[in-house]
Coordinates of C-alpha atoms (C1' of nucleotides) in Angstrom, one line a residue:
Chain A
M599 CA -0.8 41.7 -24.3
S600 CA -2.9 44.6 -25.9
K601 CA -2.8 48.0 -25.4
A602 CA -4.5 49.5 -22.6
E603 CA -6.7 51.1 -25.0
D604 CA -8.1 48.0 -25.7
V605 CA -8.0 46.4 -21.5
S606 CA -10.3 49.3 -21.1
K607 CA -12.8 49.0 -23.3
F608 CA -14.2 45.9 -21.1
E609 CA -13.3 48.1 -18.5
Q610 CA -15.3 50.7 -19.8
Q611 CA -17.9 48.7 -20.1
R612 CA -18.6 47.8 -16.1
Q613 CA -17.4 50.5 -15.4
E614 CA -20.9 51.8 -17.2
K615 CA -22.7 49.1 -15.1
L616 CA -21.7 50.0 -12.0
S617 CA -22.9 53.6 -12.8
R618 CA -25.8 52.4 -13.5
I619 CA -26.0 50.3 -10.6
K620 CA -25.4 53.6 -8.6
E621 CA -28.1 55.2 -10.3
L622 CA -30.5 52.4 -8.3
G623 CA -28.9 53.7 -5.6
I624 CA -26.9 50.2 -4.4
E625 CA -23.9 50.3 -2.8
P626 CA -21.9 48.0 -5.7
Y627 CA -19.2 47.0 -3.2
G628 CA -21.3 45.8 -0.1
N629 CA -20.3 45.3 3.8
R630 CA -20.7 42.7 6.0
Y631 CA -22.7 39.9 4.7
E632 CA -23.9 37.9 7.9
G633 CA -26.0 34.1 8.4
T634 CA -24.5 32.5 4.7
E635 CA -23.6 28.5 4.3
S636 CA -21.0 27.7 2.5
A637 CA -22.1 25.9 -1.0
E638 CA -21.9 22.4 -0.3
N639 CA -23.1 22.7 2.9
T640 CA -26.6 24.4 1.6
K641 CA -26.3 21.4 -1.1
S642 CA -25.7 18.4 1.0
G643 CA -28.5 19.7 3.8
F644 CA -31.6 19.9 1.0
K645 CA -34.1 18.0 2.7
D646 CA -36.6 16.9 -0.3
D647 CA -39.1 16.4 1.7
D648 CA -38.3 19.5 3.6
T649 CA -40.6 22.5 1.5
N650 CA -40.1 25.4 3.0
Q651 CA -36.0 25.3 3.4
Q652 CA -34.1 28.9 3.6
A653 CA -30.7 29.0 2.5
K654 CA -28.4 31.7 2.1
C655 CA -25.2 32.3 0.0
A656 CA -22.5 34.3 -1.2
G657 CA -20.0 33.8 -3.6
R658 CA -18.6 34.8 -7.2
I659 CA -20.9 34.3 -10.6
V660 CA -18.4 32.0 -12.2
L661 CA -21.6 31.4 -15.0
L662 CA -24.6 33.6 -15.8
R663 CA -27.5 31.9 -18.5
D664 CA -29.9 34.5 -18.9
I665 CA -33.4 32.9 -20.2
G666 CA -35.5 36.4 -20.3
K667 CA -37.4 36.5 -16.7
L668 CA -35.5 33.7 -15.4
I669 CA -31.5 34.4 -15.1
F670 CA -29.6 30.9 -13.9
I671 CA -26.5 31.5 -11.9
T672 CA -23.6 29.6 -10.7
L673 CA -22.3 30.9 -7.5
R674 CA -18.6 29.8 -6.5
D675 CA -17.3 30.1 -3.1
R676 CA -14.3 28.4 -1.1
S677 CA -16.5 25.2 -0.5
G678 CA -17.6 24.6 -4.5
T679 CA -20.9 26.0 -6.0
I680 CA -24.4 26.3 -6.1
Q681 CA -27.3 27.1 -8.3
V682 CA -29.4 30.3 -7.8
G683 CA -32.1 31.3 -9.8
L684 CA -33.0 35.0 -10.9
S685 CA -37.0 35.0 -11.4
K686 CA -38.6 38.2 -12.1
K687 CA -41.3 37.4 -10.5
L688 CA -39.9 36.8 -7.5
L689 CA -37.4 39.6 -7.1
A690 CA -39.9 42.5 -8.6
E691 CA -38.1 45.3 -6.9
Q692 CA -34.6 44.3 -7.3
W693 CA -35.6 42.8 -11.0
E694 CA -32.6 46.2 -12.5
L695 CA -30.0 45.0 -10.2
V696 CA -30.1 41.6 -11.4
K697 CA -30.1 42.0 -14.9
L698 CA -26.7 44.1 -14.5
L699 CA -25.5 41.3 -12.4
E700 CA -22.5 40.0 -14.8
L701 CA -19.9 37.3 -14.9
G702 CA -17.0 38.3 -12.0
D703 CA -19.4 40.0 -9.2
I704 CA -19.7 38.4 -6.2
I705 CA -23.2 38.5 -4.6
G706 CA -25.2 37.0 -1.9
A707 CA -28.5 35.7 -2.3
S708 CA -30.6 33.8 -0.1
G709 CA -34.4 32.7 -0.3
Q710 CA -36.2 29.1 -1.0
L711 CA -34.1 25.8 -1.5
G712 CA -35.6 23.7 -4.5
K713 CA -34.8 22.0 -7.5
T714 CA -35.6 22.5 -11.2
K715 CA -36.9 20.4 -12.8
T716 CA -33.9 18.3 -14.0
G717 CA -32.6 17.9 -10.7
E718 CA -30.2 20.4 -9.9
I719 CA -30.5 21.8 -6.2
T720 CA -30.9 25.8 -6.2
I721 CA -31.7 28.8 -4.6
W722 CA -34.5 30.7 -5.5
A723 CA -33.5 34.0 -4.5
E724 CA -36.0 36.8 -2.8
Q725 CA -32.9 39.1 -2.1
V726 CA -30.0 39.7 -4.4
V727 CA -27.4 41.2 -2.6
L728 CA -24.3 43.4 -4.6
L729 CA -21.3 42.7 -2.8
S730 CA -18.3 43.4 -5.0
K731 CA -18.2 44.8 -8.7
C732 CA -15.9 43.0 -10.9
L733 CA -14.5 45.2 -13.6
L734 CA -12.2 43.4 -15.3
Q735 CA -13.2 40.4 -17.5
P736 CA -13.0 37.1 -16.3
P737 CA -11.3 34.4 -18.5
E738 CA -13.4 32.0 -20.6
K739 CA -15.7 29.5 -18.3
F740 CA -15.0 26.5 -20.4
H741 CA -11.1 26.3 -20.5
G742 CA -10.4 28.7 -17.1
L743 CA -7.0 30.5 -17.7
A744 CA -4.5 28.7 -19.1
D745 CA -1.6 30.3 -20.0
I746 CA 0.6 29.5 -16.9
D747 CA 2.5 32.9 -16.4
Q748 CA -0.4 34.5 -15.9
R749 CA -2.1 31.7 -13.5
Y750 CA 1.1 32.4 -11.5
R751 CA 1.0 36.6 -11.8
Q752 CA -2.6 36.6 -10.8
R753 CA -2.8 33.7 -8.8
Y754 CA -6.2 35.1 -7.7
V755 CA -7.9 34.6 -10.6
D756 CA -6.2 31.8 -11.1
L757 CA -7.3 30.4 -7.4
W758 CA -11.1 30.7 -8.7
A759 CA -11.0 29.8 -12.3
N760 CA -9.7 26.7 -12.1
P761 CA -11.5 24.7 -9.3
E762 CA -7.8 22.5 -8.9
V763 CA -6.2 24.5 -8.1
M764 CA -7.6 25.5 -5.2
E765 CA -7.6 22.3 -4.2
L766 CA -4.4 21.9 -4.5
F767 CA -3.9 24.6 -2.4
K768 CA -6.4 23.3 0.0
T769 CA -4.3 20.3 0.2
R770 CA -1.1 21.8 1.0
S771 CA -2.8 23.4 4.2
A772 CA -4.3 20.5 5.0
I773 CA -1.2 18.4 5.0
V774 CA 1.1 21.0 6.5
T775 CA -1.7 21.0 9.6
T776 CA -1.6 17.1 9.8
I777 CA 2.5 17.5 9.9
R778 CA 2.1 20.1 13.1
E779 CA -0.4 18.5 14.5
F780 CA 1.6 15.1 14.1
L781 CA 4.1 16.5 16.0
T782 CA 2.7 18.8 18.8
S783 CA 0.6 15.5 19.9
R784 CA 4.0 13.9 20.5
G785 CA 5.5 16.7 22.6
F786 CA 7.2 18.4 20.1
L787 CA 7.3 22.2 20.2
E788 CA 6.7 24.9 17.9
V789 CA 9.2 28.0 17.6
E790 CA 10.2 30.5 15.5
T791 CA 13.8 31.4 15.0
P792 CA 15.5 34.5 12.8
M793 CA 15.0 34.1 9.6
M794 CA 17.3 38.0 9.0
Q795 CA 21.1 36.2 10.3
T796 CA 24.3 37.6 11.0
I797 CA 25.6 34.6 9.7
A798 CA 24.0 32.0 7.5
G799 CA 24.8 28.9 8.4
G800 CA 23.5 25.2 8.5
A801 CA 23.2 24.8 4.6
A802 CA 25.9 25.1 1.9
A803 CA 24.1 28.0 -0.4
K804 CA 24.5 31.1 -1.7
P805 CA 22.4 33.8 0.8
F806 CA 20.2 37.2 0.2
I807 CA 21.6 40.1 1.5
T808 CA 19.3 42.8 3.0
H809 CA 20.2 45.6 5.0
H810 CA 19.5 47.5 7.9
N811 CA 19.2 51.1 8.2
T812 CA 19.8 51.4 12.2
L813 CA 22.6 48.9 12.9
D814 CA 23.6 49.5 10.0
M815 CA 25.0 46.3 9.5
D816 CA 23.7 43.6 6.6
L817 CA 21.8 41.0 7.5
F818 CA 21.6 37.3 5.2
L819 CA 18.1 35.7 5.0
R820 CA 18.9 32.7 6.4
I821 CA 19.6 29.9 4.8
S822 CA 18.6 27.8 7.2
P823 CA 17.3 26.9 11.1
E824 CA 20.0 24.4 11.7
L825 CA 22.3 26.6 14.0
F826 CA 19.1 28.3 16.3
L827 CA 17.5 25.5 16.5
K828 CA 20.3 23.6 17.6
R829 CA 20.7 26.1 20.3
L830 CA 17.3 25.8 21.8
L831 CA 18.4 21.8 22.3
V832 CA 21.0 23.4 24.7
G833 CA 18.6 25.7 25.8
G834 CA 16.3 22.6 26.9
M835 CA 13.6 22.4 24.7
E836 CA 14.4 19.2 23.8
K837 CA 11.6 18.2 21.0
V838 CA 10.8 21.1 18.5
F839 CA 10.2 22.4 15.5
E840 CA 9.8 25.3 13.1
I841 CA 7.9 25.5 9.9
N842 CA 8.8 28.7 7.9
R843 CA 10.7 29.6 4.7
N844 CA 14.4 29.5 3.9
F845 CA 15.8 31.6 1.0
R846 CA 18.7 30.6 -1.0
N847 CA 19.9 32.6 -3.4
E848 CA 20.1 30.5 -6.7
G849 CA 19.2 29.7 -9.9
L850 CA 15.4 28.8 -10.2
S851 CA 13.7 25.2 -11.7
R852 CA 11.2 23.2 -10.9
Q853 CA 12.1 21.5 -8.1
H854 CA 13.7 25.2 -6.7
N855 CA 12.1 28.5 -6.0
P856 CA 14.5 31.3 -4.1
E857 CA 12.5 31.1 -0.9
F858 CA 11.0 27.6 -0.2
T859 CA 9.7 26.6 3.2
M860 CA 11.3 23.6 5.4
I861 CA 10.1 22.2 8.7
E862 CA 13.4 21.2 10.8
V863 CA 12.6 18.7 13.7
Y864 CA 14.6 18.2 17.2
E865 CA 15.0 15.1 19.1
A866 CA 17.3 15.4 22.2
Y867 CA 18.3 11.4 22.7
A868 CA 17.0 10.6 19.3
D869 CA 18.9 10.1 16.1
Y870 CA 18.8 9.8 13.1
N871 CA 17.4 6.6 13.1
V872 CA 14.7 8.2 14.8
M873 CA 14.4 10.7 12.4
M874 CA 14.0 7.8 9.8
D875 CA 11.2 6.3 11.4
L876 CA 9.4 9.8 11.8
T877 CA 9.8 10.7 8.6
E878 CA 8.3 7.7 6.8
E879 CA 5.7 8.0 9.4
V880 CA 4.8 11.9 8.8
I881 CA 5.3 11.5 5.6
S882 CA 2.7 8.3 5.2
L883 CA 0.3 9.8 7.8
C884 CA -0.1 12.7 4.8
L885 CA -0.6 10.4 1.9
E886 CA -3.0 8.4 3.8
K887 CA -5.0 11.6 5.2
H888 CA -4.6 13.3 1.3
A889 CA -4.0 11.8 -1.2
G890 CA -5.5 9.3 -3.2
G891 CA -3.7 6.0 -2.3
K892 CA 0.0 4.6 -2.0
Q893 CA 0.5 5.3 -5.4
I894 CA 0.9 8.8 -7.2
R895 CA 1.4 9.4 -10.7
F896 CA 4.0 12.0 -11.2
G897 CA 5.0 13.0 -15.0
E898 CA 6.4 10.3 -16.4
L899 CA 6.5 8.0 -12.6
T900 CA 4.5 5.9 -10.9
L901 CA 5.5 6.8 -6.8
D902 CA 5.2 3.8 -4.7
F903 CA 5.0 4.8 -1.3
T904 CA 4.1 1.0 0.2
R905 CA 6.2 0.9 3.3
P906 CA 8.4 -0.1 4.8
W907 CA 10.8 2.6 2.8
R908 CA 14.0 0.8 0.8
R909 CA 17.1 2.2 2.8
A910 CA 20.5 1.5 1.4
K911 CA 23.8 2.9 2.5
Y912 CA 25.7 5.7 0.1
A913 CA 28.3 3.5 -0.5
D914 CA 25.9 0.5 -1.7
L915 CA 24.5 3.1 -3.7
L916 CA 27.3 3.8 -5.6
K917 CA 28.3 0.7 -6.1
E918 CA 25.1 -0.3 -7.4
Y919 CA 24.8 2.7 -9.8
A920 CA 28.0 3.8 -10.7
G921 CA 29.7 0.6 -10.4
C922 CA 32.3 1.6 -8.6
D923 CA 34.0 1.0 -4.5
I924 CA 33.7 4.3 -3.0
D925 CA 37.3 3.2 -1.1
D926 CA 39.1 2.7 -4.6
I927 CA 39.0 6.7 -5.6
E928 CA 40.8 6.0 -8.7
A929 CA 37.8 4.1 -10.1
V930 CA 35.7 6.7 -8.9
R931 CA 37.7 9.3 -10.6
A932 CA 37.9 8.0 -13.5
K933 CA 33.6 6.8 -13.5
A934 CA 34.1 10.9 -13.2
R935 CA 36.0 11.4 -15.8
Q936 CA 33.7 8.9 -17.7
L937 CA 30.9 11.3 -17.0
D938 CA 32.4 14.3 -18.3
L939 CA 33.0 15.4 -15.1
D940 CA 36.6 17.8 -14.6
E941 CA 37.7 16.0 -11.2
T942 CA 41.3 17.5 -11.6
Q943 CA 40.3 20.4 -9.1
M944 CA 37.6 18.6 -6.5
D945 CA 38.8 16.9 -2.9
D946 CA 37.6 13.0 -3.3
M947 CA 34.9 13.5 -1.6
V948 CA 33.6 16.3 -3.8
V949 CA 34.5 13.6 -6.8
I950 CA 32.4 11.0 -4.8
N951 CA 29.4 12.9 -4.6
E952 CA 29.5 14.5 -8.1
V953 CA 29.5 11.2 -9.1
F954 CA 27.0 9.8 -6.6
E955 CA 24.9 12.8 -7.7
A956 CA 25.5 11.9 -11.8
T957 CA 24.7 8.2 -11.4
V958 CA 22.6 7.8 -8.6
E959 CA 19.6 10.5 -7.8
D960 CA 17.7 9.6 -10.7
K961 CA 17.2 6.4 -9.5
L962 CA 15.7 6.9 -7.0
V963 CA 11.9 6.9 -7.8
N964 CA 10.2 5.4 -4.7
P965 CA 10.6 6.8 -1.7
T966 CA 14.2 6.2 -0.9
F967 CA 16.4 6.6 2.5
V968 CA 20.0 6.9 1.3
I969 CA 22.2 6.6 4.8
D970 CA 25.6 7.3 6.1
Y971 CA 27.3 9.4 3.5
P972 CA 30.6 10.5 3.7
A973 CA 31.7 12.2 6.2
P974 CA 33.4 15.1 5.9
L975 CA 30.4 16.0 3.5
C976 CA 29.0 16.5 6.5
P977 CA 30.3 18.9 9.1
L978 CA 27.0 18.7 11.2
T979 CA 26.4 15.4 11.5
R980 CA 28.3 12.7 14.1
Q981 CA 30.7 10.2 12.7
T982 CA 28.4 6.2 12.8
K983 CA 29.8 4.4 15.5
D984 CA 31.7 1.7 13.9
D985 CA 33.6 3.8 11.0
P986 CA 34.8 7.5 11.4
K987 CA 34.7 7.7 7.7
Y988 CA 31.5 8.1 7.7
A989 CA 28.5 10.0 8.7
E990 CA 24.9 9.2 10.9
R991 CA 23.2 11.5 8.4
F992 CA 19.9 10.1 5.6
E993 CA 18.7 12.0 3.0
L994 CA 15.5 10.8 1.8
F995 CA 14.5 10.9 -2.4
I996 CA 11.3 11.0 -4.0
G997 CA 10.9 10.7 -7.8
R998 CA 14.2 11.5 -8.1
M999 CA 14.6 14.9 -5.5
E1000 CA 15.8 15.0 -2.2
L1001 CA 12.8 15.4 -0.2
A1002 CA 14.3 15.3 3.7
N1003 CA 18.2 15.5 5.4
A1004 CA 18.6 14.6 8.3
Y1005 CA 21.4 13.1 10.8
T1006 CA 22.5 12.4 14.3
E1007 CA 23.5 15.9 15.5
L1008 CA 27.0 16.7 16.3
N1009 CA 27.3 18.1 19.6
D1010 CA 31.4 17.4 20.4
P1011 CA 32.3 21.5 20.5
A1012 CA 35.9 20.2 19.3
I1013 CA 34.7 18.7 16.5
Q1014 CA 32.5 20.8 15.3
E1015 CA 34.9 23.9 15.7
E1016 CA 37.3 21.5 13.7
N1017 CA 34.9 21.2 10.8
F1018 CA 34.0 24.6 10.6
H1019 CA 37.3 25.3 8.6
I1020 CA 37.1 22.6 6.4
Q1021 CA 36.7 24.4 2.9
L1022 CA 36.7 21.1 0.7
R1023 CA 38.3 22.0 -3.0
G1024 CA 36.1 21.8 -5.8
Q1025 CA 32.7 22.8 -3.8
Q1026 CA 31.3 26.0 -4.6
E1027 CA 29.7 26.8 -0.8
T1028 CA 30.5 25.5 2.7
M1029 CA 28.1 25.0 5.3
A1030 CA 31.0 25.2 7.4
T1031 CA 30.7 29.0 7.9
M1032 CA 32.2 29.2 11.4
D1033 CA 29.8 30.6 13.9
S1034 CA 31.3 30.9 17.4
D1035 CA 28.5 32.0 19.1
F1036 CA 27.1 28.2 17.9
I1037 CA 30.6 27.3 19.0
A1038 CA 29.8 28.7 22.5
A1039 CA 26.2 27.1 22.9
L1040 CA 27.8 23.3 22.4
K1041 CA 30.7 24.1 25.0
Y1042 CA 27.7 24.6 27.2
G1043 CA 26.3 20.7 26.8
M1044 CA 23.8 20.3 23.6
P1045 CA 22.2 16.8 24.7
P1046 CA 22.7 13.6 21.6
A1047 CA 19.9 14.4 18.9
G1048 CA 18.5 13.3 16.0
G1049 CA 17.9 16.6 13.2
L1050 CA 15.3 16.3 10.5
G1051 CA 14.6 18.7 7.4
I1052 CA 12.1 18.1 4.9
G1053 CA 11.2 20.1 2.3
I1054 CA 7.4 21.3 2.1
D1055 CA 7.1 22.7 -1.1
R1056 CA 8.1 19.4 -2.3
L1057 CA 6.3 17.2 -0.4
I1058 CA 3.3 18.9 -1.3
M1059 CA 4.4 17.8 -5.2
V1060 CA 4.8 14.5 -4.5
L1061 CA 1.6 14.2 -2.5
T1062 CA -0.3 16.3 -5.5
G1063 CA 1.3 15.4 -8.7
A1064 CA 2.9 18.4 -9.1
E1065 CA 5.5 18.6 -11.6
S1066 CA 6.6 21.7 -10.8
I1067 CA 7.4 23.6 -7.9
R1068 CA 6.1 26.8 -9.0
D1069 CA 2.2 24.9 -9.2
V1070 CA 2.2 24.7 -5.0
V1071 CA 3.7 27.8 -4.1
L1072 CA 0.9 30.6 -4.1
F1073 CA 3.2 33.0 -5.5
P1074 CA 6.5 32.1 -7.5
L1075 CA 8.9 34.4 -7.8
L1076 CA 9.0 35.7 -11.4
R1077 CA 10.9 38.6 -13.1
P1078 CA 7.9 41.6 -13.2
A1079 CA 5.6 41.7 -16.4
K1080 CA 6.0 43.0 -19.2
T1081 CA 4.8 46.8 -19.4
Chain B
rG145 C1' 24.5 32.7 -18.1
rG146 C1' 24.3 28.7 -22.6
rA147 C1' 21.0 26.3 -25.7
rG148 C1' 16.3 24.9 -27.9
rG149 C1' 10.4 26.2 -27.6
rC150 C1' 6.9 29.6 -27.4
rG151 C1' 4.2 34.7 -27.0
rU152 C1' -2.6 36.5 -32.6
rA153 C1' -9.3 39.9 -29.6
rG154 C1' -10.8 40.0 -23.2
rC155 C1' -10.0 34.3 -22.4
rU156 C1' -9.5 29.2 -24.9
rC157 C1' -7.0 28.6 -29.9
rA158 C1' -6.6 28.1 -35.2
rG159 C1' -4.0 30.8 -39.5
rU160 C1' -1.4 26.7 -45.5
rC161 C1' 3.9 28.4 -50.1
rG162 C1' 5.2 35.9 -47.9
rG163 C1' -0.2 37.6 -50.6
rU164 C1' -7.0 42.4 -47.1
rA165 C1' -6.9 38.8 -39.8
rG166 C1' -10.3 33.7 -38.2
rA167 C1' -13.2 30.8 -34.9
rG168 C1' -15.6 29.5 -29.9
rC169 C1' -16.6 31.3 -25.4
rA170 C1' -16.8 36.5 -23.5
rA171 C1' -19.2 41.9 -24.6
rC172 C1' -23.0 44.7 -27.0
rG173 C1' -28.2 45.1 -29.3
rG174 C1' -32.8 42.0 -29.5
rC175 C1' -36.2 37.6 -28.3
rC176 C1' -37.0 33.8 -24.0
rU177 C1' -39.6 32.0 -17.0
rU178 C1' -36.0 25.3 -15.2
rU179 C1' -31.0 26.3 -17.9
rU180 C1' -26.2 22.8 -16.9
rA181 C1' -20.2 25.4 -21.2
rA182 C1' -28.0 27.3 -22.0
rG183 C1' -30.5 28.4 -27.7
rC184 C1' -31.2 31.2 -31.4
rC185 C1' -31.2 36.6 -34.8
rG186 C1' -27.5 40.8 -35.5
rU187 C1' -23.1 43.7 -34.3
rG188 C1' -18.5 45.5 -32.9
rG189 C1' -13.7 44.2 -31.4
rG190 C1' -6.4 43.3 -33.6
rU191 C1' 0.3 47.3 -34.1
rC192 C1' -0.5 39.5 -34.4
rG193 C1' 5.3 40.7 -27.2
rU194 C1' 8.5 45.2 -28.6
rG195 C1' 12.3 47.2 -31.9
rG196 C1' 14.2 47.0 -36.4
rG197 C1' 15.5 44.6 -41.5
rU198 C1' 14.4 41.9 -46.0
rU199 C1' 10.8 42.6 -50.0
rC200 C1' 6.4 45.5 -54.4
rG201 C1' 4.3 43.3 -50.0
rA202 C1' 5.9 40.0 -42.9
rG203 C1' 1.4 37.7 -38.1
rU204 C1' 4.7 34.2 -41.1
rC205 C1' 11.5 34.8 -43.4
rC206 C1' 16.7 37.3 -40.5
rC207 C1' 18.1 40.0 -36.2
rA208 C1' 18.4 42.6 -31.5
rC209 C1' 15.4 43.0 -26.9
rC210 C1' 11.4 41.6 -23.0
rG211 C1' 8.5 37.8 -20.9
rC212 C1' 7.2 32.8 -20.2
rC213 C1' 8.1 27.3 -20.4
rU214 C1' 12.1 23.3 -21.1
rU215 C1' 16.8 21.6 -20.3
rC216 C1' 21.7 22.1 -19.1
rA217 C1' 24.7 25.1 -15.8
rC218 C1' 23.8 26.6 -10.4
rC219 C1' 21.8 23.8 -6.8
rA220 C1' 22.9 18.9 -0.8

RNA sequence: GGAGGCGUAGCUCAGUCGGUAGAGCAACGGCCUUUUAAGCCGUGGGUCGUGGGUUCGAGUCCCACCGCCUUCACCA
C-alpha cells in the first residue's frame, strides 16, 4: 500500500472530471433508469435482417477505446458484456460528456443495435446517461484484481473485475435454489430457528459469546440448529429444513470459516438410510444442473461423482487404512503411538477416532459414505439395531473433506439425558451439553426421524472446484486492513 | 499459537553480487470515425508493508512488528 497522498492523486484527477461534468449541468449520479435489457439478452436478440432494432443497456465501463471522434466501450452488467459505439456524429450534444467518460463509470446507453465491420454486435448510442461516476482507479483491465487479500477485502471490485468470480457466486446461488426447490417440492417446510441461543448445543465446537443488554445475559451464537429443529419434530413439523449460518470459534483454514452455511434436514419416520439416499440424490442433482460433468478437478485431485457412491462401515475403513481391528483396542493404541499421538490421556473411543481421522479421512477422495460410527462418539444418535456399540450415523466425505453428517435421531429421552452427561477424556469439546428443555421436548415424544446436515460452503467448493472456502464465501473473515 | 513463504507505481509484475527504482496496463497532453488487452508520439507517477539495525552505501543482509498465503495445532 502506498501513501494516502498517492492514492488521492488519481482520485483528484477523477474528482476534476466530476467537476467538469457538473459544469456541463449533468448530474453524475443518476436515478432510476428504465427499459433496459441485459447485455447478453440484447446480443442474443439481435437479428441481422432487422435494420431498425433499438437497444438499451446499463452497466459498468470495463474497456474503453477512444479513436478520436469514435469511442468503443465495453459495458459489463449482471449477464455479461456488450459493446457500445459512441460516435460524435450521433451524439452531437452529448459529445462533451462522452469524452469525459472513463473506465469504471456506470452508464446507460440506448440506440440502434447493429454490427461493426468485424461483426461485433454493438449499440450505436443515441442517448448516453451517466448513472454513477467512478472515482477510484479500476484494476488493470487484462489481469484484473489478483491480490488475494484485496480480492477478499474489496469483493465489490473483484466481482466485476474478475468475471469468473461473479460466475462462481451465481452458481452458488443457483445450487442453493436447487436444493431448496428439491426439498420444498417433496413437502419439506423451510424454517428459521434461533441463531442466538442460551445453550450452544447440537455439535462439538467452541461458540462465540455475545451479550444482550436489556436482558443482561450472555448468549451464544449457534454452533448448530439441531436441537431446535428436533423440537419442531416434536411439534409436528414432520419434514423441515433450515439453510443458515452456524458460528464456530475455532481456527481458520482452507476448509473452515468461522461463520459457515449449513443445511439441516429432518424427516419424521425416516432413518439415516433415507438421509443417505436423499443426500446422494440432491447433490447429484446439483452436479447435473450446475457442474460441468461427473468428474470435477479439485486441485491435485479429480473427484468422480459417478453413482452409486461408496458406502463403507467405519470399522471396515479403519481396518482397511489403519490396519487394525476396532475391537482390538491395544492394536489401535499401538497404531496411535506409531502416528505420534499421545493416547495415554484419551478414552478408547477418542483414540479410535483420532486414528481414524489420521489414517482414513485423507484417503476419501471420491464421494464416500462412512457409516455406523462408534456409539459413544454420537450422543444424539440412535444405536444400530443389531449392535449397540455402533450408532446409525454417516458422514459423507468428498475430496478429503467432511461434507455431510447424518443420523437416525435418538428419541429416547432417558438415553438422551444420560448421553448429555458423557464427557470423553481427551475430547476438548463435547456435543453433549445438557439441555433440559430439549429433554422435556423428547419426553412429550419425538417421532423417530432421520436428520442430515450438509456444509453448503464445502459443497460449493467440490462442485465448482474451488479449493479454498474463502473463494466461495463472498466476504470471508479477515483481520482489519493495515492502516 | 508454531513453522515456512510473500508484501516494489492505481493494477499486473521484473529488479542480477549490497552501488542513483524498471516494464506493461492505467493516468496526463497530443493524433486518429469500425476498435477488440486498439494504435502512434510525448509526459508525470515510488518513504520498495511499518519501525529499528549492519554498512561509506539497503528494495536486496539482520531484528521486531503488521497483513495475506500455505502448513501444523485446533476443528466431527
